CSV table of C-alpha atoms in Angstrom, one decimal:
chain,number,residue,atom,x,y,z
A,15,MET,CA,0.0,0.3,-0.2
A,16,ILE,CA,1.0,3.4,-1.1
A,17,ILE,CA,0.1,5.9,1.9
A,18,VAL,CA,1.0,9.9,1.2
A,19,VAL,CA,1.0,12.3,4.3
A,20,GLY,CA,0.5,15.4,2.9
A,21,GLY,CA,-1.9,18.8,3.0
A,22,ILE,CA,-0.4,22.4,1.7
A,23,LYS,CA,-0.3,23.1,5.5
A,24,GLY,CA,2.9,23.9,7.1
A,25,GLY,CA,3.6,23.1,10.9
A,26,SER,CA,0.5,20.2,10.7
A,27,GLY,CA,3.1,17.6,11.5
A,28,LYS,CA,2.8,15.5,8.7
A,29,THR,CA,6.8,13.9,8.5
A,30,THR,CA,5.9,13.4,12.8
A,31,ILE,CA,3.3,11.2,11.3
A,32,ALA,CA,5.0,9.9,8.3
A,33,THR,CA,8.2,8.9,10.2
A,34,ASN,CA,5.8,7.2,13.7
A,35,LEU,CA,3.6,5.2,11.1
A,36,ALA,CA,7.2,3.9,9.2
A,37,ILE,CA,8.5,2.7,12.2
A,38,ILE,CA,5.3,1.4,14.0
A,39,LYS,CA,5.4,-0.5,10.4
A,40,ALA,CA,8.9,-1.9,10.7
A,41,LEU,CA,8.1,-3.0,14.6
A,42,ASN,CA,5.6,-5.1,12.8
A,43,GLY,CA,8.1,-7.0,10.7
A,44,SER,CA,7.2,-5.3,7.1
A,45,ASP,CA,10.4,-4.0,5.1
A,46,LEU,CA,8.9,-0.5,4.6
A,47,LEU,CA,10.5,2.6,2.1
A,48,LEU,CA,9.9,6.0,3.4
A,49,ILE,CA,10.2,8.4,0.8
A,50,ASP,CA,11.0,12.3,1.5
A,51,ALA,CA,9.6,14.2,-1.2
A,52,ASP,CA,9.6,17.7,1.2
A,53,ASP,CA,12.5,20.1,0.0
A,54,GLN,CA,13.1,20.1,3.7
A,55,GLU,CA,13.9,16.9,4.4
A,56,THR,CA,13.2,16.4,8.1
A,57,ALA,CA,12.6,12.7,7.3
A,58,THR,CA,15.9,12.1,5.9
A,59,ASP,CA,17.2,13.9,8.7
A,60,PHE,CA,15.2,12.2,11.3
A,61,SER,CA,16.2,8.6,9.6
A,62,ILE,CA,19.6,10.0,9.8
A,63,LEU,CA,19.5,10.7,13.2
A,64,ARG,CA,17.5,7.4,13.8
A,65,ASN,CA,20.5,5.4,12.0
A,66,ASP,CA,23.2,6.9,13.9
A,67,VAL,CA,21.3,6.4,17.6
A,68,ALA,CA,19.0,3.9,17.4
A,69,ALA,CA,20.6,1.2,14.6
A,70,ALA,CA,20.0,-1.8,16.6
A,71,ARG,CA,16.1,-1.1,16.4
A,72,PRO,CA,13.6,-1.7,13.5
A,73,ARG,CA,15.1,-0.3,10.2
A,74,TYR,CA,13.3,0.9,7.2
A,75,THR,CA,14.3,2.4,4.2
A,76,ASN,CA,15.0,6.0,3.6
A,77,ILE,CA,15.1,7.5,0.1
A,78,LYS,CA,14.9,11.0,-0.7
A,79,LEU,CA,13.1,12.0,-4.5
A,80,THR,CA,11.7,15.2,-5.7
A,81,GLY,CA,9.5,16.1,-9.1
A,82,ALA,CA,8.4,13.9,-12.0
A,83,ALA,CA,10.8,11.0,-9.9
A,84,VAL,CA,9.1,10.9,-6.9
A,85,ARG,CA,6.4,9.0,-9.3
A,86,THR,CA,8.3,6.7,-11.8
A,87,GLU,CA,10.5,5.7,-9.0
A,88,THR,CA,7.5,4.6,-6.8
A,89,GLN,CA,5.8,2.7,-9.6
A,90,GLN,CA,9.4,0.8,-10.1
A,91,LEU,CA,10.1,0.1,-5.8
A,92,CYS,CA,6.2,-1.1,-5.5
A,93,GLN,CA,7.6,-4.0,-6.5
A,94,LYS,CA,10.3,-4.6,-4.2
A,95,TYR,CA,8.6,-2.0,-1.1
A,96,LYS,CA,4.9,-4.2,0.0
A,97,ASP,CA,5.0,-0.6,2.0
A,98,ILE,CA,5.7,2.6,1.4
A,99,ILE,CA,5.3,6.2,2.8
A,100,ILE,CA,5.8,9.4,0.8
A,101,ASP,CA,6.3,12.3,2.8
A,102,THR,CA,6.0,15.4,1.4
A,103,GLY,CA,5.7,19.3,2.1
A,104,GLY,CA,3.1,21.5,2.7
A,105,ARG,CA,3.0,23.4,-0.2
A,106,ASP,CA,1.1,22.2,-3.9
A,107,THR,CA,4.6,20.5,-5.2
A,108,SER,CA,5.3,18.7,-8.0
A,109,SER,CA,6.3,16.2,-5.9
A,110,GLN,CA,3.4,15.8,-4.0
A,111,ARG,CA,1.4,15.7,-7.1
A,112,ALA,CA,3.6,12.7,-8.7
A,113,ALA,CA,3.0,11.3,-5.1
A,114,LEU,CA,-0.9,11.4,-5.3
A,115,SER,CA,-1.0,10.1,-8.9
A,116,VAL,CA,0.5,6.5,-7.7
A,117,ALA,CA,-0.8,6.7,-4.0
A,118,ASP,CA,-3.6,4.4,-2.6
A,119,ILE,CA,-4.2,6.5,0.3
A,120,VAL,CA,-3.8,10.3,1.5
A,121,LEU,CA,-3.3,11.4,4.7
A,122,ILE,CA,-4.1,15.0,5.8
A,123,PRO,CA,-3.6,15.9,9.1
A,124,PHE,CA,-5.2,19.1,9.9
A,125,VAL,CA,-4.0,21.7,13.2
A,126,PRO,CA,-7.4,23.0,15.2
A,127,ARG,CA,-6.7,26.3,13.9
A,128,SER,CA,-8.6,28.6,11.3
A,129,PHE,CA,-5.5,29.4,8.9
A,130,ASP,CA,-5.5,25.4,8.5
A,131,ILE,CA,-8.7,24.7,8.0
A,132,TRP,CA,-8.9,27.6,5.4
A,133,THR,CA,-6.8,25.4,3.3
A,134,LEU,CA,-9.5,22.9,3.1
A,135,GLY,CA,-11.4,24.0,0.1
A,136,GLN,CA,-7.6,24.0,-1.4
A,137,ILE,CA,-6.9,20.5,-0.6
A,138,GLU,CA,-10.4,19.1,-1.8
A,139,THR,CA,-9.6,20.9,-5.2
A,140,ILE,CA,-5.9,18.9,-5.5
A,141,ILE,CA,-7.9,15.8,-4.5
A,142,THR,CA,-10.5,16.4,-7.0
A,143,GLU,CA,-7.9,17.0,-10.1
A,144,MET,CA,-5.8,14.3,-8.9
A,145,LYS,CA,-8.5,11.8,-9.0
A,146,LEU,CA,-8.9,12.1,-12.3
A,147,SER,CA,-5.3,10.7,-13.1
A,148,ASN,CA,-5.8,8.2,-10.2
A,149,PRO,CA,-9.4,7.1,-9.5
A,150,SER,CA,-8.5,4.6,-6.7
A,151,LEU,CA,-7.2,7.8,-4.2
A,152,ARG,CA,-8.6,7.6,-1.1
A,153,ALA,CA,-8.2,10.9,0.8
A,154,TYR,CA,-8.5,10.9,4.9
A,155,SER,CA,-8.7,13.7,7.0
A,156,PHE,CA,-8.4,13.9,11.0
A,157,LEU,CA,-6.8,16.3,13.4
A,158,ASN,CA,-3.3,16.6,14.9
A,159,ARG,CA,-1.5,18.6,17.2
A,160,ALA,CA,-4.8,18.6,19.1
A,161,ASP,CA,-5.8,21.2,22.2
A,162,PRO,CA,-5.8,18.5,25.5
A,163,ARG,CA,-9.5,20.3,26.1
A,164,SER,CA,-10.5,23.0,23.5
A,165,GLN,CA,-14.3,23.4,21.4
A,166,ASP,CA,-11.5,24.3,19.0
A,167,ASN,CA,-10.9,20.5,18.3
A,168,ALA,CA,-15.0,19.8,17.8
A,169,GLY,CA,-15.8,23.2,15.7
A,170,ALA,CA,-12.3,21.4,13.1
A,171,ALA,CA,-14.3,17.9,13.2
A,172,GLN,CA,-17.5,19.1,12.6
A,173,LEU,CA,-16.2,21.1,9.3
A,174,LEU,CA,-13.7,18.5,8.7
A,175,GLN,CA,-16.5,16.0,8.7
A,176,GLU,CA,-18.7,17.8,6.3
A,177,ASN,CA,-16.3,17.8,4.2
A,178,THR,CA,-17.1,15.1,1.5
A,179,SER,CA,-13.9,14.9,-0.9
A,180,LEU,CA,-12.1,13.3,2.4
A,181,HIS,CA,-13.7,10.6,4.8
A,182,PHE,CA,-13.0,12.2,8.4
A,183,ILE,CA,-11.0,9.8,11.2
A,184,ASP,CA,-12.0,10.8,14.5
A,185,THR,CA,-8.6,9.7,15.8
A,186,PRO,CA,-7.2,12.7,17.0
A,187,LEU,CA,-3.5,13.1,18.0
A,188,ILE,CA,-3.8,15.8,21.1
A,189,ALA,CA,-0.3,18.4,21.1
A,190,ARG,CA,1.8,15.7,23.5
A,191,LYS,CA,5.5,16.3,24.0
A,192,ALA,CA,6.3,12.8,24.5
A,193,PHE,CA,6.3,13.0,19.9
A,194,GLY,CA,8.8,16.0,20.0
A,195,ASN,CA,10.8,13.8,23.1
A,196,ALA,CA,10.5,10.8,20.5
A,197,SER,CA,11.7,12.5,17.4
A,198,ALA,CA,15.1,13.9,19.0
A,199,GLN,CA,15.6,10.9,19.7
A,200,GLY,CA,15.5,8.7,16.4
A,201,LEU,CA,12.2,7.3,17.8
A,202,SER,CA,8.9,6.5,17.6
A,203,VAL,CA,6.7,7.5,20.3
A,204,VAL,CA,5.9,4.2,20.9
A,205,GLU,CA,9.8,3.5,21.6
A,206,ILE,CA,10.4,5.8,24.2
A,207,VAL,CA,10.8,5.5,28.2
A,208,PRO,CA,9.3,5.9,29.7
A,209,SER,CA,6.2,5.9,28.2
A,210,ASP,CA,3.4,8.1,27.2
A,211,SER,CA,0.0,5.9,26.9
A,212,LYS,CA,-1.9,8.8,25.6
A,213,ALA,CA,0.2,9.5,22.8
A,214,LEU,CA,0.8,5.9,22.3
A,215,ASP,CA,-2.9,5.2,22.0
A,216,GLU,CA,-3.6,7.8,19.7
A,217,ILE,CA,-1.0,6.8,17.6
A,218,MET,CA,-1.6,3.2,17.6
A,219,ASN,CA,-5.3,4.0,17.0
A,220,LEU,CA,-4.4,5.6,13.8
A,221,TYR,CA,-1.8,3.2,12.5
A,222,ARG,CA,-4.6,-0.1,13.1
A,223,TYR,CA,-7.5,2.7,11.0
A,224,ILE,CA,-5.0,3.3,8.1
A,225,TYR,CA,-4.0,-0.7,7.8
A,226,ASP,CA,-7.3,-1.6,8.1
A,227,ILE,CA,-8.5,0.7,5.3
A,228,LYS,CA,-8.4,-2.0,2.5
A,229,SER,CA,-11.3,-3.8,4.8
A,230,LYS,CA,-13.8,-0.9,5.2
């Protein structure tokens, strides 16, 4: 399955989601390929850190691709890798569109803030356009970096639920320090010690939902 973690708003936590899902999948025995299609190359930097400080832990393969190569190389590499995750930047780029042209699923995290929710219409347009070349593409939204307690969460969730182009996944991830602490150590939030049970439950709920999508 080819999963794109995308969107057009920076700071929504795309790389955190992509790297955590990649590691959890690797922990479950998958030979996973993580493609960094973001010009900021944060997923690549994270992967280098993980290889340096956590080399004994389950690994995944990481490569950097841009532009049309995201499509052509992914098409070649999907013959070798059953599971591929593509991390894209927070803009409407040729790399992100190339990724969407070959993806099975696109996950779009939204921070429950006006500036983020205002991008929903632009994202809907991109998804509609990309389905012309990739009719099987399925698009999902969810809340990331949400508040522990806030009416903003409920308001943003309602707007995402009302959108008919993206299926809303009701598995919010709260803005917890555990995610940042784990990334700083080259780890997933499911690996850090001491464990943050709430963060672990949230990322595992998202993981299980995504990798059970084929049966839904």
